[in-house]
Coordinates of C-alpha atoms and ligand atoms in Angstrom, one line a residue:
M1 CA -109.2 -19.1 85.8
H2 CA -106.4 -21.1 87.6
T3 CA -104.8 -19.4 90.6
P4 CA -101.2 -18.9 91.6
V5 CA -101.8 -21.3 94.5
E6 CA -102.7 -24.1 92.0
I7 CA -99.6 -23.3 89.9
E8 CA -97.3 -23.2 93.0
A9 CA -98.7 -26.6 94.0
F10 CA -98.1 -28.0 90.5
L11 CA -94.5 -26.7 90.7
E12 CA -93.9 -28.4 94.0
R13 CA -95.0 -31.7 92.3
T14 CA -93.2 -31.2 89.1
L15 CA -89.9 -29.3 89.4
L16 CA -87.8 -32.3 90.2
K17 CA -89.1 -34.1 87.1
V18 CA -87.9 -31.5 84.6
Q19 CA -84.5 -30.4 83.4
K20 CA -83.2 -27.2 84.9
P21 CA -86.1 -26.4 87.2
A22 CA -84.7 -22.9 87.9
R23 CA -86.1 -22.0 84.4
Y24 CA -89.6 -22.1 85.9
T25 CA -89.3 -20.8 89.5
G26 CA -88.5 -17.1 89.3
G27 CA -87.3 -15.7 92.6
E28 CA -84.0 -14.4 91.3
I29 CA -82.1 -11.4 92.6
N30 CA -83.6 -8.2 91.3
Q31 CA -86.9 -9.6 90.1
V32 CA -89.7 -7.2 90.9
V33 CA -92.9 -8.4 92.7
K34 CA -95.7 -6.0 93.2
D35 CA -99.0 -6.2 94.8
W36 CA -101.2 -7.8 92.1
D37 CA -104.5 -6.6 93.5
H38 CA -103.5 -3.0 93.7
I39 CA -101.9 -2.4 90.3
A40 CA -103.9 -1.0 87.4
T41 CA -102.1 -2.6 84.5
K42 CA -100.4 -6.0 84.5
I43 CA -98.0 -6.8 81.7
A44 CA -96.4 -10.1 80.9
L45 CA -93.2 -9.7 78.9
V46 CA -92.7 -12.9 77.0
F47 CA -89.6 -14.1 75.3
P48 CA -90.7 -17.0 73.1
D49 CA -87.6 -19.2 73.6
L50 CA -86.0 -20.9 76.6
Y51 CA -85.3 -18.9 79.8
D52 CA -81.6 -19.6 79.2
L53 CA -81.7 -17.4 76.1
G54 CA -84.3 -15.0 77.0
M55 CA -82.7 -13.9 80.2
S56 CA -79.9 -12.3 78.1
N57 CA -82.2 -10.3 75.9
L58 CA -81.4 -6.7 76.5
G59 CA -84.7 -5.4 75.0
L60 CA -86.8 -7.3 77.5
A61 CA -84.5 -6.2 80.4
I62 CA -85.0 -2.6 79.4
L63 CA -88.8 -2.8 79.3
Y64 CA -88.9 -4.8 82.5
E65 CA -87.0 -2.1 84.4
L66 CA -88.8 0.8 82.8
L67 CA -92.3 -0.6 83.2
N68 CA -91.8 -1.5 86.8
Q69 CA -90.7 2.0 87.6
R70 CA -94.4 3.1 87.0
P71 CA -96.4 2.7 90.2
D72 CA -99.5 1.8 88.3
V73 CA -97.9 -1.0 86.2
L74 CA -96.4 -4.4 87.0
A75 CA -94.3 -6.3 84.5
E76 CA -93.5 -9.9 85.0
R77 CA -91.7 -12.5 82.7
A78 CA -92.5 -15.7 80.9
Y79 CA -90.4 -17.8 78.6
A80 CA -91.1 -20.8 76.4
P81 CA -91.1 -24.0 78.5
W82 CA -88.9 -26.8 77.2
S83 CA -90.8 -29.9 76.0
D84 CA -90.6 -31.7 79.3
M85 CA -92.2 -28.8 81.1
E86 CA -94.8 -28.2 78.4
A87 CA -95.8 -31.9 78.6
E88 CA -96.3 -31.5 82.4
L89 CA -98.3 -28.4 82.0
R90 CA -100.6 -29.9 79.3
H91 CA -100.9 -33.1 81.3
A92 CA -102.0 -31.1 84.4
S93 CA -104.3 -28.9 82.2
L94 CA -102.6 -25.9 83.6
P95 CA -101.7 -22.7 81.7
L96 CA -98.3 -21.0 81.2
Y97 CA -97.7 -18.6 84.0
S98 CA -95.5 -15.6 85.0
L99 CA -92.3 -16.3 86.9
E100 CA -92.8 -13.6 89.5
T101 CA -96.3 -14.2 90.9
K102 CA -97.3 -17.4 89.1
H103 CA -100.4 -15.8 87.5
P104 CA -101.7 -17.4 84.3
L105 CA -100.7 -15.3 81.3
A106 CA -104.4 -14.9 80.4
A107 CA -104.9 -12.9 83.7
F108 CA -102.6 -10.1 82.4
D109 CA -103.9 -7.0 80.6
I110 CA -101.1 -7.0 78.1
I111 CA -98.9 -9.8 76.7
G112 CA -95.8 -8.3 75.1
F113 CA -93.8 -10.6 72.9
T114 CA -90.2 -9.9 72.1
L115 CA -89.4 -11.1 68.5
P116 CA -85.7 -10.5 67.7
Y117 CA -85.7 -13.2 65.0
E118 CA -88.2 -15.0 62.8
T119 CA -87.6 -18.6 63.9
L120 CA -89.5 -17.8 67.2
Y121 CA -92.9 -17.5 65.4
T122 CA -94.1 -21.0 66.1
N123 CA -93.0 -20.7 69.7
A124 CA -95.1 -17.5 70.1
L125 CA -98.2 -19.4 68.8
N126 CA -97.4 -22.3 71.2
I127 CA -97.2 -19.9 74.1
L128 CA -100.6 -18.4 73.3
D129 CA -102.0 -21.9 73.1
L130 CA -100.4 -22.9 76.4
A131 CA -101.8 -19.8 77.9
G132 CA -105.3 -20.6 76.7
I133 CA -105.5 -17.3 74.7
P134 CA -107.0 -17.6 71.2
L135 CA -104.3 -17.7 68.6
F136 CA -106.0 -15.3 66.2
S137 CA -106.5 -11.7 67.1
A138 CA -110.0 -11.8 65.5
Q139 CA -111.1 -14.5 68.0
R140 CA -110.1 -12.4 71.1
N141 CA -112.7 -10.4 73.0
E142 CA -112.7 -7.7 75.7
G143 CA -111.8 -10.3 78.4
H144 CA -108.6 -11.4 76.7
P145 CA -105.2 -9.7 77.1
L146 CA -104.0 -7.3 74.4
V147 CA -101.3 -9.2 72.5
I148 CA -98.5 -6.9 71.3
A149 CA -95.1 -7.7 69.8
G150 CA -91.9 -5.8 69.0
G151 CA -88.3 -6.5 68.2
H152 CA -86.3 -6.6 65.0
A153 CA -88.4 -9.3 63.3
A154 CA -91.4 -6.9 63.6
Y155 CA -90.0 -4.7 60.9
N156 CA -91.7 -7.2 58.6
P157 CA -94.8 -8.0 60.7
E158 CA -96.9 -9.6 57.9
P159 CA -96.1 -13.3 58.5
M160 CA -97.5 -12.9 62.0
Y161 CA -100.3 -10.4 61.2
P162 CA -103.4 -12.4 62.3
F163 CA -101.9 -13.5 65.6
I164 CA -100.8 -10.1 67.0
D165 CA -103.2 -7.3 68.0
A166 CA -100.6 -4.6 67.6
F167 CA -96.9 -4.4 66.6
V168 CA -94.5 -1.9 68.0
I169 CA -92.3 -0.9 65.1
G170 CA -89.0 0.4 66.4
E171 CA -87.8 1.2 69.9
G172 CA -90.0 0.5 72.8
E173 CA -88.9 2.8 75.6
E174 CA -91.4 5.6 75.1
V175 CA -94.1 4.0 73.1
I176 CA -94.8 1.3 75.8
D177 CA -95.9 4.1 78.2
E178 CA -98.4 5.4 75.6
I179 CA -99.7 1.9 75.0
V180 CA -100.3 1.5 78.7
D181 CA -102.0 4.9 78.9
V182 CA -104.4 4.0 76.0
Q183 CA -105.1 0.6 77.5
Q184 CA -105.9 2.2 80.9
A185 CA -108.2 4.8 79.3
W186 CA -110.0 2.1 77.3
K187 CA -110.4 -0.1 80.4
R188 CA -111.9 2.8 82.4
C189 CA -114.5 3.7 79.7
G190 CA -115.5 0.1 79.0
A191 CA -115.4 0.5 75.2
S192 CA -115.1 -2.4 72.7
R193 CA -111.9 -4.2 71.8
Q194 CA -112.1 -2.7 68.3
D195 CA -112.1 0.8 69.9
L196 CA -108.9 -0.1 71.7
L197 CA -107.3 -1.2 68.5
L198 CA -108.3 2.0 66.7
S199 CA -106.9 4.1 69.5
L200 CA -103.6 2.1 69.5
A201 CA -103.3 2.6 65.8
Q202 CA -103.0 6.3 66.3
I203 CA -99.9 6.0 68.4
W204 CA -96.7 6.8 66.5
G205 CA -94.9 3.5 65.8
V206 CA -97.8 1.2 66.4
Y207 CA -99.1 -1.0 63.6
V208 CA -102.5 -2.7 64.0
P209 CA -102.6 -5.3 61.2
S210 CA -106.3 -6.0 61.4
L211 CA -107.1 -2.5 60.2
Y212 CA -105.6 -3.2 56.8
E213 CA -106.3 -5.6 53.9
A214 CA -103.8 -6.9 51.4
H215 CA -104.6 -7.4 47.8
Y216 CA -102.5 -9.4 45.3
H217 CA -101.9 -9.6 41.6
P218 CA -102.7 -12.9 39.9
D219 CA -99.0 -13.8 39.9
G220 CA -98.9 -13.6 43.7
V221 CA -97.1 -10.3 43.9
L222 CA -98.6 -7.7 46.4
S223 CA -100.8 -5.2 44.5
H224 CA -101.7 -2.9 47.4
L225 CA -102.4 -2.7 51.1
E226 CA -105.6 -1.0 51.9
A227 CA -106.2 0.9 55.1
R228 CA -109.8 0.0 56.1
F229 CA -110.2 2.7 58.7
P230 CA -109.1 6.4 58.8
E231 CA -107.1 5.7 62.0
A232 CA -104.9 3.3 60.1
Q233 CA -101.6 5.1 59.3
L234 CA -99.9 4.6 56.0
P235 CA -97.0 4.3 56.2
V236 CA -96.3 3.3 59.8
L237 CA -93.2 5.2 60.8
K238 CA -90.9 3.4 63.2
R239 CA -90.6 4.8 66.7
I240 CA -87.3 5.9 68.1
V241 CA -86.1 7.7 71.2
G242 CA -84.3 11.0 70.6
K243 CA -81.9 10.4 73.4
L244 CA -81.0 7.0 74.8
P245 CA -82.6 6.9 78.3
P246 CA -80.5 5.8 81.3
A247 CA -79.1 2.3 80.8
P248 CA -80.8 -0.4 82.8
T249 CA -78.7 -1.5 85.7
H250 CA -80.9 -3.8 87.8
F251 CA -80.5 -6.9 85.7
I252 CA -82.1 -10.1 87.1
V253 CA -79.4 -12.5 88.1
P254 CA -80.4 -16.1 87.1
Y255 CA -79.6 -19.1 89.2
I256 CA -78.5 -21.1 86.2
D257 CA -76.1 -20.5 83.3
T258 CA -77.6 -18.4 80.5
V259 CA -76.1 -17.5 77.1
H260 CA -74.5 -14.4 78.5
N261 CA -73.7 -14.2 82.2
R262 CA -72.8 -10.5 82.1
A263 CA -74.1 -7.0 82.5
P264 CA -74.8 -5.5 79.1
V265 CA -74.3 -1.8 78.6
E266 CA -75.3 -0.3 75.2
I267 CA -72.8 2.3 74.4
T268 CA -74.4 3.4 71.1
R269 CA -77.4 2.6 69.0
G270 CA -77.4 2.8 65.2
C271 CA -74.5 2.4 62.8
T272 CA -73.0 4.5 60.1
R273 CA -71.2 1.8 58.2
G274 CA -73.8 0.9 55.6
C275 CA -73.0 -2.8 55.2
R276 CA -75.6 -3.8 52.5
F277 CA -76.6 -7.1 54.0
C278 CA -77.2 -5.6 57.5
H279 CA -80.7 -5.3 58.8
A280 CA -79.8 -3.9 62.2
G281 CA -77.6 -1.2 60.6
I282 CA -80.5 0.3 58.6
V283 CA -83.4 -0.2 61.0
S284 CA -81.6 1.3 64.0
R285 CA -80.5 4.6 62.3
P286 CA -79.7 7.3 63.3
V287 CA -76.7 6.9 65.5
R288 CA -77.2 7.9 69.2
E289 CA -74.4 7.6 71.7
R290 CA -74.2 7.6 75.4
S291 CA -71.5 9.7 77.1
V292 CA -68.4 8.1 78.6
A293 CA -69.5 9.3 82.1
E294 CA -72.9 7.7 81.6
I295 CA -71.5 4.4 80.5
V296 CA -68.9 4.2 83.3
E297 CA -71.6 5.0 85.9
A298 CA -74.0 2.4 84.4
I299 CA -71.2 -0.3 84.6
E300 CA -70.6 0.7 88.3
Q301 CA -74.2 0.5 89.2
A302 CA -74.8 -2.7 87.3
L303 CA -71.9 -4.4 89.0
A304 CA -73.1 -3.3 92.4
N305 CA -76.6 -4.5 91.7
T306 CA -75.8 -7.8 90.2
G307 CA -72.3 -9.0 91.2
Y308 CA -71.5 -9.9 87.6
E309 CA -67.8 -10.2 86.7
E310 CA -68.3 -9.6 83.1
V311 CA -69.5 -6.5 81.3
G312 CA -70.5 -6.3 77.6
L313 CA -70.1 -2.9 76.0
L314 CA -72.7 -3.3 73.2
S315 CA -73.0 -1.6 69.9
L316 CA -73.1 -2.5 66.2
S317 CA -69.6 -1.1 65.6
S318 CA -67.8 -0.4 68.8
S319 CA -64.7 1.1 67.2
D320 CA -66.9 3.8 65.7
Y321 CA -68.1 5.1 69.1
T322 CA -66.8 8.7 69.1
D323 CA -64.9 8.6 72.4
I324 CA -63.9 4.9 72.2
V325 CA -60.3 5.7 73.3
K326 CA -61.5 7.8 76.3
L327 CA -64.1 5.1 77.1
V328 CA -61.6 2.3 77.1
E329 CA -59.1 4.4 79.2
A330 CA -61.9 5.3 81.7
V331 CA -63.1 1.7 82.0
S332 CA -59.7 0.2 82.4
Q333 CA -58.7 2.8 85.0
R334 CA -61.9 2.7 87.0
F335 CA -62.1 -1.1 87.2
V336 CA -58.5 -2.1 87.3
G337 CA -57.8 -4.9 89.8
R338 CA -61.5 -5.8 90.1
H339 CA -61.1 -9.0 88.1
L340 CA -63.6 -7.9 85.5
S341 CA -63.8 -9.2 82.0
I342 CA -64.9 -6.5 79.6
S343 CA -66.0 -7.5 76.1
L344 CA -66.1 -5.0 73.3
P345 CA -67.7 -6.8 70.4
S346 CA -68.0 -5.7 66.7
L347 CA -64.6 -4.2 66.2
R348 CA -63.4 -2.9 62.9
I349 CA -60.6 -4.8 61.1
E350 CA -57.6 -2.6 61.9
S351 CA -54.8 -2.7 64.4
F352 CA -56.5 0.1 66.3
S353 CA -59.0 -2.5 67.4
V354 CA -56.2 -4.6 68.9
D355 CA -55.0 -1.6 70.8
L356 CA -58.4 -1.1 72.3
M357 CA -58.7 -4.7 73.4
D358 CA -55.2 -4.6 74.7
A359 CA -56.1 -1.6 76.8
L360 CA -58.9 -3.5 78.5
K361 CA -56.2 -5.3 80.4
D362 CA -58.4 -7.7 82.3
S363 CA -60.2 -9.1 79.3
R364 CA -59.7 -12.8 78.7
R365 CA -57.4 -13.6 75.8
S366 CA -59.2 -16.7 74.7
G367 CA -60.2 -15.5 71.2
F368 CA -60.4 -12.4 69.1
T369 CA -63.2 -12.0 66.7
L370 CA -63.3 -10.2 63.3
A371 CA -66.0 -10.2 60.7
P372 CA -64.7 -9.7 57.2
E373 CA -67.9 -11.3 55.9
A374 CA -66.4 -12.0 52.5
A375 CA -62.9 -13.2 51.5
T376 CA -62.2 -11.3 48.3
E377 CA -61.8 -7.6 48.0
R378 CA -64.3 -7.7 45.1
M379 CA -67.0 -9.3 47.2
R380 CA -66.3 -7.0 50.2
E381 CA -66.9 -4.0 47.8
I382 CA -70.2 -5.5 46.7
I383 CA -71.4 -5.8 50.3
N384 CA -69.9 -2.4 51.2
K385 CA -67.4 -3.7 53.8
P386 CA -64.3 -2.4 52.0
V387 CA -61.3 -3.8 53.9
S388 CA -58.2 -4.8 52.0
T389 CA -56.7 -8.2 52.5
G390 CA -53.4 -6.6 53.5
Q391 CA -55.3 -4.7 56.3
L392 CA -56.8 -7.9 57.5
L393 CA -53.5 -9.7 57.5
D394 CA -51.9 -6.8 59.4
T395 CA -54.6 -6.9 62.0
A396 CA -54.2 -10.7 62.3
R397 CA -50.5 -10.2 62.9
A398 CA -51.2 -7.6 65.6
I399 CA -53.7 -10.0 67.3
Y400 CA -51.3 -13.0 67.4
S401 CA -48.4 -10.9 68.5
R402 CA -50.3 -9.3 71.4
G403 CA -51.2 -12.6 73.1
W404 CA -54.3 -14.0 71.4
H405 CA -54.0 -17.5 70.0
N406 CA -57.4 -18.1 68.4
L407 CA -58.6 -15.7 65.7
K408 CA -62.3 -16.2 64.9
L409 CA -63.3 -15.0 61.5
Y410 CA -66.9 -14.6 60.4
F411 CA -67.9 -15.0 56.8
M412 CA -71.1 -15.4 54.8
I413 CA -71.6 -17.4 51.7
G414 CA -74.3 -16.7 49.2
H415 CA -73.7 -12.9 48.8
P416 CA -75.2 -11.5 45.5
S417 CA -73.0 -12.3 42.5
E418 CA -70.8 -14.7 44.5
T419 CA -68.7 -17.1 42.5
I420 CA -67.2 -20.4 43.5
E421 CA -63.8 -18.6 43.6
D422 CA -65.2 -16.3 46.2
V423 CA -66.1 -19.3 48.3
Q424 CA -62.7 -21.0 47.8
A425 CA -61.1 -17.7 48.8
I426 CA -62.6 -18.1 52.4
S427 CA -60.5 -21.2 52.8
D428 CA -57.4 -19.6 51.2
L429 CA -57.7 -16.5 53.4
C430 CA -58.1 -18.5 56.6
K431 CA -54.9 -20.4 55.7
A432 CA -53.1 -17.2 55.0
V433 CA -54.1 -15.8 58.4
L434 CA -53.1 -19.0 60.1
A435 CA -49.7 -18.9 58.3
E436 CA -49.1 -15.4 59.7
G437 CA -50.0 -16.6 63.2
R438 CA -47.6 -19.6 62.9
K439 CA -44.8 -17.3 62.0
L440 CA -45.4 -15.3 65.2
I441 CA -46.5 -17.9 67.8
G442 CA -45.9 -21.2 66.2
R443 CA -48.4 -24.1 66.5
R444 CA -50.4 -22.3 69.2
A445 CA -52.0 -20.2 66.5
Q446 CA -55.5 -21.2 65.5
V447 CA -58.2 -19.9 63.1
T448 CA -61.9 -20.6 63.6
A449 CA -64.0 -19.8 60.6
G450 CA -67.7 -19.3 61.2
V451 CA -69.5 -19.4 57.9
S452 CA -73.1 -18.6 57.8
T453 CA -75.3 -18.0 54.7
F454 CA -76.5 -14.7 53.6
I455 CA -80.2 -14.1 53.9
P456 CA -81.7 -11.1 52.1
K457 CA -83.5 -9.0 54.7
P458 CA -86.3 -6.4 54.4
H459 CA -85.4 -2.7 54.5
T460 CA -81.8 -3.4 53.3
P461 CA -80.2 -2.6 49.9
F462 CA -80.3 -6.4 49.3
Q463 CA -84.0 -6.8 49.9
W464 CA -84.7 -7.5 46.2
V465 CA -82.0 -10.2 45.7
P466 CA -82.6 -14.0 45.5
C467 CA -81.2 -16.2 48.2
D468 CA -79.1 -19.3 47.4
T469 CA -81.0 -22.6 46.9
L470 CA -80.4 -25.6 49.2
E471 CA -78.3 -27.2 46.5
Q472 CA -76.1 -24.1 46.0
I473 CA -75.6 -23.7 49.8
T474 CA -74.8 -27.4 50.2
A475 CA -72.2 -27.4 47.3
K476 CA -70.5 -24.3 48.8
Q477 CA -70.4 -25.8 52.2
E478 CA -69.0 -29.1 50.9
L479 CA -66.2 -27.2 49.2
L480 CA -65.3 -25.5 52.4
K481 CA -65.5 -28.7 54.4
R482 CA -63.0 -30.3 51.9
S483 CA -60.6 -27.4 51.8
L484 CA -60.8 -25.6 55.1
R485 CA -59.2 -28.3 57.2
G486 CA -55.9 -29.2 58.9
P487 CA -54.1 -28.5 62.1
G488 CA -55.1 -25.1 63.6
L489 CA -58.2 -24.7 61.4
K490 CA -61.7 -25.1 62.5
L491 CA -64.9 -24.5 60.5
N492 CA -68.4 -23.9 61.8
W493 CA -71.4 -23.6 59.5
N494 CA -75.2 -23.4 59.7
S495 CA -77.5 -26.0 58.3
P496 CA -78.9 -24.9 54.9
E497 CA -82.4 -25.8 56.0
D498 CA -82.2 -23.4 58.9
T499 CA -81.2 -20.7 56.5
M500 CA -84.2 -21.5 54.2
L501 CA -86.7 -21.2 57.0
E502 CA -85.3 -17.8 58.1
A503 CA -85.2 -16.7 54.4
W504 CA -88.9 -17.7 53.9
L505 CA -90.1 -15.9 57.0
S506 CA -88.1 -12.8 56.8
R507 CA -89.5 -11.7 53.4
G508 CA -92.9 -13.3 53.7
D509 CA -96.2 -11.6 53.1
R510 CA -99.6 -12.1 54.9
R511 CA -100.2 -15.4 53.2
M512 CA -97.1 -16.8 55.0
A513 CA -99.1 -16.5 58.3
E514 CA -101.1 -19.6 57.2
V515 CA -97.9 -21.5 56.6
V516 CA -96.7 -20.5 60.1
Y517 CA -100.0 -21.7 61.6
Q518 CA -100.0 -25.0 59.6
A519 CA -96.4 -25.7 60.6
W520 CA -97.3 -25.1 64.3
L521 CA -100.4 -27.3 64.0
G522 CA -98.1 -30.0 62.5
G523 CA -95.8 -29.8 65.6
A524 CA -93.2 -27.2 64.6
K525 CA -91.7 -25.3 67.6
F526 CA -88.2 -24.4 68.8
D527 CA -87.3 -23.9 65.1
A528 CA -84.1 -22.2 66.2
W529 CA -82.9 -25.3 67.9
K530 CA -81.0 -27.8 65.7
D531 CA -82.3 -30.9 67.3
R532 CA -85.9 -29.7 67.3
F533 CA -86.2 -28.0 63.9
R534 CA -88.3 -30.1 61.5
F535 CA -87.8 -28.9 57.9
D536 CA -90.3 -31.5 56.7
L537 CA -93.1 -29.8 58.7
W538 CA -92.5 -26.5 57.0
Q539 CA -92.5 -28.2 53.5
Q540 CA -95.8 -29.9 54.4
A541 CA -97.2 -26.6 55.6
F542 CA -96.3 -24.9 52.3
T543 CA -98.0 -27.7 50.4
A544 CA -101.1 -27.6 52.6
V545 CA -101.5 -23.8 52.0
G546 CA -100.7 -24.1 48.3
L547 CA -97.8 -21.6 48.3
D548 CA -94.5 -22.0 46.5
P549 CA -91.6 -21.4 49.0
A550 CA -89.3 -20.4 46.1
F551 CA -91.6 -17.4 45.4
Y552 CA -90.3 -15.9 48.7
T553 CA -86.6 -16.8 48.4
H554 CA -85.3 -17.6 44.9
R555 CA -86.9 -14.9 42.9
L556 CA -85.1 -11.7 41.8
R557 CA -87.7 -9.1 42.8
P558 CA -87.9 -6.1 40.4
L559 CA -87.1 -2.7 41.9
E560 CA -90.6 -1.5 41.2
E561 CA -92.4 -4.4 43.0
L562 CA -94.4 -3.4 46.0
L563 CA -92.8 -5.3 48.9
P564 CA -94.9 -6.8 51.7
W565 CA -93.2 -4.5 54.3
D566 CA -93.2 -1.3 52.2
H567 CA -95.9 0.2 54.5
I568 CA -93.5 0.0 57.4
S569 CA -91.1 2.9 57.3
T570 CA -87.7 2.8 59.0
G571 CA -87.2 6.4 57.9
V572 CA -84.7 5.4 55.3
R573 CA -86.0 6.0 51.8
K574 CA -86.6 3.0 49.5
K575 CA -85.0 5.0 46.7
Y576 CA -81.8 5.2 48.8
L577 CA -81.8 1.5 49.3
A578 CA -82.4 0.9 45.5
D579 CA -79.6 3.3 44.6
D580 CA -77.3 1.5 47.0
Y581 CA -78.3 -1.9 45.5
L582 CA -77.5 -0.6 42.0
R583 CA -74.1 0.7 43.2
S584 CA -73.3 -2.7 44.7
Q585 CA -73.8 -4.2 41.2
Q586 CA -71.1 -2.0 39.9
G587 CA -68.9 -2.7 42.9
V588 CA -69.1 0.9 44.0
T589 CA -68.8 1.4 47.8
R590 CA -70.2 4.1 50.0
D591 CA -68.1 5.7 52.7
D592 CA -68.9 5.6 56.4
C593 CA -71.7 8.2 57.0
R594 CA -69.4 9.9 59.5
E595 CA -67.2 11.0 56.6
R596 CA -70.0 12.0 54.3
C597 CA -73.8 12.1 54.5
Y598 CA -75.7 10.3 51.7
A599 CA -79.1 11.7 52.7
C600 CA -80.6 8.3 53.4
G601 CA -83.8 9.9 54.5
I602 CA -83.6 9.4 58.2
L603 CA -83.0 13.0 59.0
P604 CA -86.1 14.5 57.3
S605 CA -88.1 11.9 59.3
F606 CA -86.5 12.7 62.6
A607 CA -85.0 16.1 62.4
G608 CA -86.5 17.3 65.7
L609 CA -84.8 14.5 67.6
R610 CA -81.3 16.1 67.0
R611 CA -82.2 18.9 69.4
L612 CA -82.7 16.4 72.2
N613 CA -79.3 14.8 71.7
T614 CA -77.1 17.6 72.8
G615 CA -73.6 17.1 74.2
D616 CA -70.4 15.8 72.9
V617 CA -71.8 12.9 70.9
W618 CA -71.7 12.2 67.1
Q619 CA -74.9 13.0 65.2
C620 CA -76.0 13.0 61.6
P621 CA -75.5 16.4 60.0
E622 CA -78.2 19.1 60.2
V623 CA -80.8 19.1 57.5
K624 CA -82.5 22.1 56.1
S625 CA -86.0 20.9 56.8
P626 CA -87.0 22.6 60.1
Q627 CA -89.4 19.8 61.0
G628 CA -89.2 16.1 60.3
M629 CA -92.1 13.8 59.4
A630 CA -92.2 12.4 62.9
D631 CA -92.2 16.0 64.3
R632 CA -95.3 16.9 62.3
L633 CA -97.1 13.7 63.2
H634 CA -96.2 13.7 66.9
P635 CA -94.9 17.1 68.1
L636 CA -95.5 16.3 71.8
A637 CA -93.7 13.0 71.7
I638 CA -90.7 14.6 70.0
N639 CA -90.4 17.6 72.1
K640 CA -91.2 16.4 75.6
Ligands
LIG1 S1 -78.7 11.0 57.4 FE1 -76.7 10.8 56.4 S2 -75.2 10.5 58.1 FE2 -77.2 10.1 58.9 S3 -77.5 7.9 58.7 FE3 -78.4 8.8 56.8 S4 -76.7 8.9 55.3 FE4 -75.8 8.5 57.3

């Protein structure tokens, strides 16, 4: 195995030849370096995209801080090298290494991939290849690292099933400790790799795909997933923490610009809104909030530890945080005069949101973002984002009159049952908003429309619906490009091919893994990057494997069909999702859960967790069941 000394020497020779050398050096403020030779478990946390993106990933930052608090564990980082650095590594026959101590990834006990989105899959394979670790789980032996993966994309793990030894389904804060404990016990007793996998499979929230076998009907639809060992759970219930642990505050401060140069503080996890297209809204249930005091203290510490001048208060719907007014008051009082920029993303469309942003006095007034997602009231009812056009225009007026010039509006095309009139309405609505702005602030008013394309996601009420075809998406985008133009108007859109790739992968089954592999063999990587993404490689991969891509995207799946991710339980019942889907077809909305509980199923699964979350925070209502499914399975984990 190559040594850190060899890798350091390589870096000396190479860094001046590659773009942004600081991506590859480590050594930043707050990185943690431990004594390699005296630590039992070494974990490489890998974000399979560029450093510039991965450094802003909150999930990885949380695990890095938590793991390094354990005296018997060291956690280091690795990111996907850009093509210039990859070429240098391959030319020198050197493996990918960790930033902290420059050890090859193959020298770690555990490789932990963060997979927040599907278009990172080929990069994950490329990283394993660069590390000299066999790509397929079945080819790894006792001397190879354990390869695990988690993140939102892991809620449908099947397209990556042969490459990953174990997936973490859900939140990683507690389960990662249990994985480390199991790995240490296995290492001490010298058992086989299969024994390690069987032990991991018994941890709540861990899915070991090699312990199951998928069977298909002749028409290609999944017939059943067979558990091949008694240790293999069916279903695999996601892991969550009962109470949000203390927020991380020792963020590593990069030497180069990254996507977000700020301290992120998660104010709440989960969402009660029930937008039918939203994957995060379903998989992160139930809502758990941090207290105002905890958040303010976390900001204070993060600023002291990092020197950042920007703080992001993160959640899926900030205005819904129970004490949002108190929080904004507390933050603006505590940090007044400290030249801080505080962002509060994901605000509801109402003038109250403008009051909140106004109260954060030091925030920059460059742009205000709202996400109506659809431009007609009919369409907003179908997707369960019921906001009236009048309310949107009122909010726009409040925004322009309070000092913001550019209103960014996010929409999606391709929602179920969308007509060409619904698409045209996006243009009309943007023009109506701009007209309101012009009345108030004249020609300074601007509207930027970001129009992405709806992708049906697993575990959502829209998981059964077809996605628009390339031709449909192109026609809708052309309409918008023709009509949404003029002074003060700007339109941004995603390429239809990018949409297709994400759509194939997000609802793929195990057979899709061969497509991912063939695409990577053909040269696919950095699929999330416009200038690197090669649609033709994916089309060739489908042909080589003999699969029809339309099977995954353009087929209306019957409600009774067994879906490739049905063995992964988010706690929300499939029947609830189906019922919500049928409501959407009738244009019937559901209220915010805070007004009324619809018994989505999350509480019977996690009833015991309520007891941990005491204090003045919002919670789902009590359920009659004294014990949830998770409590029965894992009483110690719940009650500790
Ligand atoms: S249990 Fe009720 S309140 Fe909680 S997320 Fe589900 S529907 Fe909403």
